[in-house]
PDB file of C-alpha atoms in Angstrom:
ATOM      1  CA  UNK A   1       8.164  -8.500 -14.861  1.00 93.00           C
ATOM      2  CA  UNK A   2       7.940  -5.349 -12.777  1.00 98.00           C
ATOM      3  CA  UNK A   3       6.839  -4.952  -9.182  1.00 98.00           C
ATOM      4  CA  UNK A   4       5.081  -2.052  -7.501  1.00 98.00           C
ATOM      5  CA  UNK A   5       5.435  -1.083  -3.861  1.00 98.00           C
ATOM      6  CA  UNK A   6       2.385   0.859  -2.753  1.00 98.00           C
ATOM      7  CA  UNK A   7       0.791   2.606   0.201  1.00 98.00           C
ATOM      8  CA  UNK A   8      -2.962   2.801   0.605  1.00 97.00           C
ATOM      9  CA  UNK A   9      -4.895   5.133   2.864  1.00 97.00           C
ATOM     10  CA  UNK A  10      -8.350   4.722   4.378  1.00 96.00           C
ATOM     11  CA  UNK A  11      -9.899   8.154   4.889  1.00 94.00           C
ATOM     12  CA  UNK A  12     -12.765   6.711   6.938  1.00 95.00           C
ATOM     13  CA  UNK A  13     -10.450   5.048   9.469  1.00 95.00           C
ATOM     14  CA  UNK A  14      -7.190   7.035   9.091  1.00 94.00           C
ATOM     15  CA  UNK A  15      -5.279   3.798   8.394  1.00 95.00           C
ATOM     16  CA  UNK A  16      -2.384   2.962   6.067  1.00 96.00           C
ATOM     17  CA  UNK A  17      -1.568  -0.283   4.322  1.00 97.00           C
ATOM     18  CA  UNK A  18       1.766  -1.012   2.651  1.00 98.00           C
ATOM     19  CA  UNK A  19       2.359  -3.825   0.180  1.00 97.00           C
ATOM     20  CA  UNK A  20       3.900  -4.877  -3.118  1.00 97.00           C
ATOM     21  CA  UNK A  21       2.489  -6.576  -6.181  1.00 98.00           C
ATOM     22  CA  UNK A  22       3.166  -7.410  -9.804  1.00 98.00           C
ATOM     23  CA  UNK A  23      -0.316  -6.176 -10.814  1.00 98.00           C
ATOM     24  CA  UNK A  24      -1.402  -3.017  -8.994  1.00 98.00           C
ATOM     25  CA  UNK A  25      -4.764  -2.721 -10.750  1.00 97.00           C
ATOM     26  CA  UNK A  26      -5.835  -6.224  -9.676  1.00 97.00           C
ATOM     27  CA  UNK A  27      -4.431  -5.731  -6.187  1.00 96.00           C
ATOM     28  CA  UNK A  28      -6.455  -2.531  -5.735  1.00 97.00           C
ATOM     29  CA  UNK A  29      -9.563  -4.424  -6.833  1.00 96.00           C
ATOM     30  CA  UNK A  30      -8.744  -7.102  -4.274  1.00 95.00           C
ATOM     31  CA  UNK A  31      -8.344  -4.582  -1.460  1.00 95.00           C
ATOM     32  CA  UNK A  32     -11.494  -2.631  -2.317  1.00 96.00           C
ATOM     33  CA  UNK A  33     -13.892  -5.283  -3.624  1.00 95.00           C
ATOM     34  CA  UNK A  34     -12.854  -8.924  -3.397  1.00 93.00           C
ATOM     35  CA  UNK A  35     -10.605  -9.606  -0.425  1.00 84.00           C
ATOM     36  CA  UNK A  36     -11.639 -10.938   2.961  1.00 84.00           C
ATOM     37  CA  UNK A  37      -8.490 -10.073   4.883  1.00 86.00           C
ATOM     38  CA  UNK A  38      -7.536  -7.263   7.275  1.00 91.00           C
ATOM     39  CA  UNK A  39      -7.968  -4.598   4.586  1.00 92.00           C
ATOM     40  CA  UNK A  40     -11.656  -5.419   4.049  1.00 94.00           C
ATOM     41  CA  UNK A  41     -12.838  -3.695   7.233  1.00 94.00           C
ATOM     42  CA  UNK A  42     -11.121  -0.388   6.372  1.00 96.00           C
ATOM     43  CA  UNK A  43     -12.549   0.130   2.867  1.00 97.00           C
ATOM     44  CA  UNK A  44     -12.477   2.142   0.730  1.00 96.00           C
ATOM     45  CA  UNK A  45      -8.715   2.399   0.142  1.00 97.00           C
ATOM     46  CA  UNK A  46      -7.043   5.143  -1.871  1.00 97.00           C
ATOM     47  CA  UNK A  47      -3.609   4.849  -3.422  1.00 98.00           C
ATOM     48  CA  UNK A  48      -1.281   7.549  -2.021  1.00 98.00           C
ATOM     49  CA  UNK A  49       2.131   6.189  -3.062  1.00 98.00           C
ATOM     50  CA  UNK A  50       3.594   3.826  -5.634  1.00 98.00           C
ATOM     51  CA  UNK A  51       7.107   3.037  -6.782  1.00 98.00           C
ATOM     52  CA  UNK A  52       8.017   0.540  -9.518  1.00 98.00           C
ATOM     53  CA  UNK A  53      10.939  -1.891  -9.507  1.00 98.00           C
ATOM     54  CA  UNK A  54      12.295  -4.336 -12.075  1.00 98.00           C
ATOM     55  CA  UNK A  55      13.704  -6.560  -9.339  1.00 98.00           C
ATOM     56  CA  UNK A  56      11.476  -8.379  -6.825  1.00 98.00           C
ATOM     57  CA  UNK A  57      14.140  -8.344  -4.112  1.00 98.00           C
ATOM     58  CA  UNK A  58      14.506  -4.562  -4.396  1.00 98.00           C
ATOM     59  CA  UNK A  59      10.728  -4.131  -4.177  1.00 98.00           C
ATOM     60  CA  UNK A  60      10.602  -6.317  -1.072  1.00 98.00           C
ATOM     61  CA  UNK A  61      13.462  -4.344   0.478  1.00 98.00           C
ATOM     62  CA  UNK A  62      11.670  -1.046  -0.166  1.00 98.00           C
ATOM     63  CA  UNK A  63       8.421  -2.429   1.286  1.00 98.00           C
ATOM     64  CA  UNK A  64      10.332  -3.540   4.388  1.00 98.00           C
ATOM     65  CA  UNK A  65      11.832  -0.042   4.702  1.00 98.00           C
ATOM     66  CA  UNK A  66       8.382   1.568   4.435  1.00 98.00           C
ATOM     67  CA  UNK A  67       7.234  -0.657   7.307  1.00 98.00           C
ATOM     68  CA  UNK A  68      10.174   0.431   9.486  1.00 98.00           C
ATOM     69  CA  UNK A  69      10.043   3.415  11.834  1.00 98.00           C
ATOM     70  CA  UNK A  70      11.780   5.679   9.324  1.00 98.00           C
ATOM     71  CA  UNK A  71       9.518   4.451   6.538  1.00 98.00           C
ATOM     72  CA  UNK A  72       6.373   5.040   8.598  1.00 97.00           C
ATOM     73  CA  UNK A  73       7.613   8.581   9.285  1.00 97.00           C
ATOM     74  CA  UNK A  74       8.034   9.025   5.506  1.00 98.00           C
ATOM     75  CA  UNK A  75       4.468   7.788   4.914  1.00 97.00           C
ATOM     76  CA  UNK A  76       3.185  10.425   7.342  1.00 94.00           C
ATOM     77  CA  UNK A  77       4.660  13.121   5.072  1.00 95.00           C
ATOM     78  CA  UNK A  78       2.645  11.928   2.061  1.00 95.00           C
ATOM     79  CA  UNK A  79      -0.351  13.969   1.024  1.00 84.00           C
ATOM     80  CA  UNK A  80      -3.531  12.303   2.220  1.00 80.00           C
ATOM     81  CA  UNK A  81      -6.834  12.752   0.387  1.00 77.00           C
ATOM     82  CA  UNK A  82      -9.768  14.181   2.337  1.00 68.00           C
TER      83      UNK A  82
END
């Protein structure tokens, strides 16, 4: 099984969301159509970054790094859709 670490961007609210999943297509559907969590109020979300891992622990470590100060600075360098 592979795992994807991803960053979403809400153009309407200038917000980012970072997460990881084993099924990115279903997770995107959850964020944009089905879910009732924090991400619901900032729809629609666009995928701006993804990185695949074979190991869950490595994916979780990369997600944790993206949520750190250095990782958030990296996210700011990503190209954002208009």
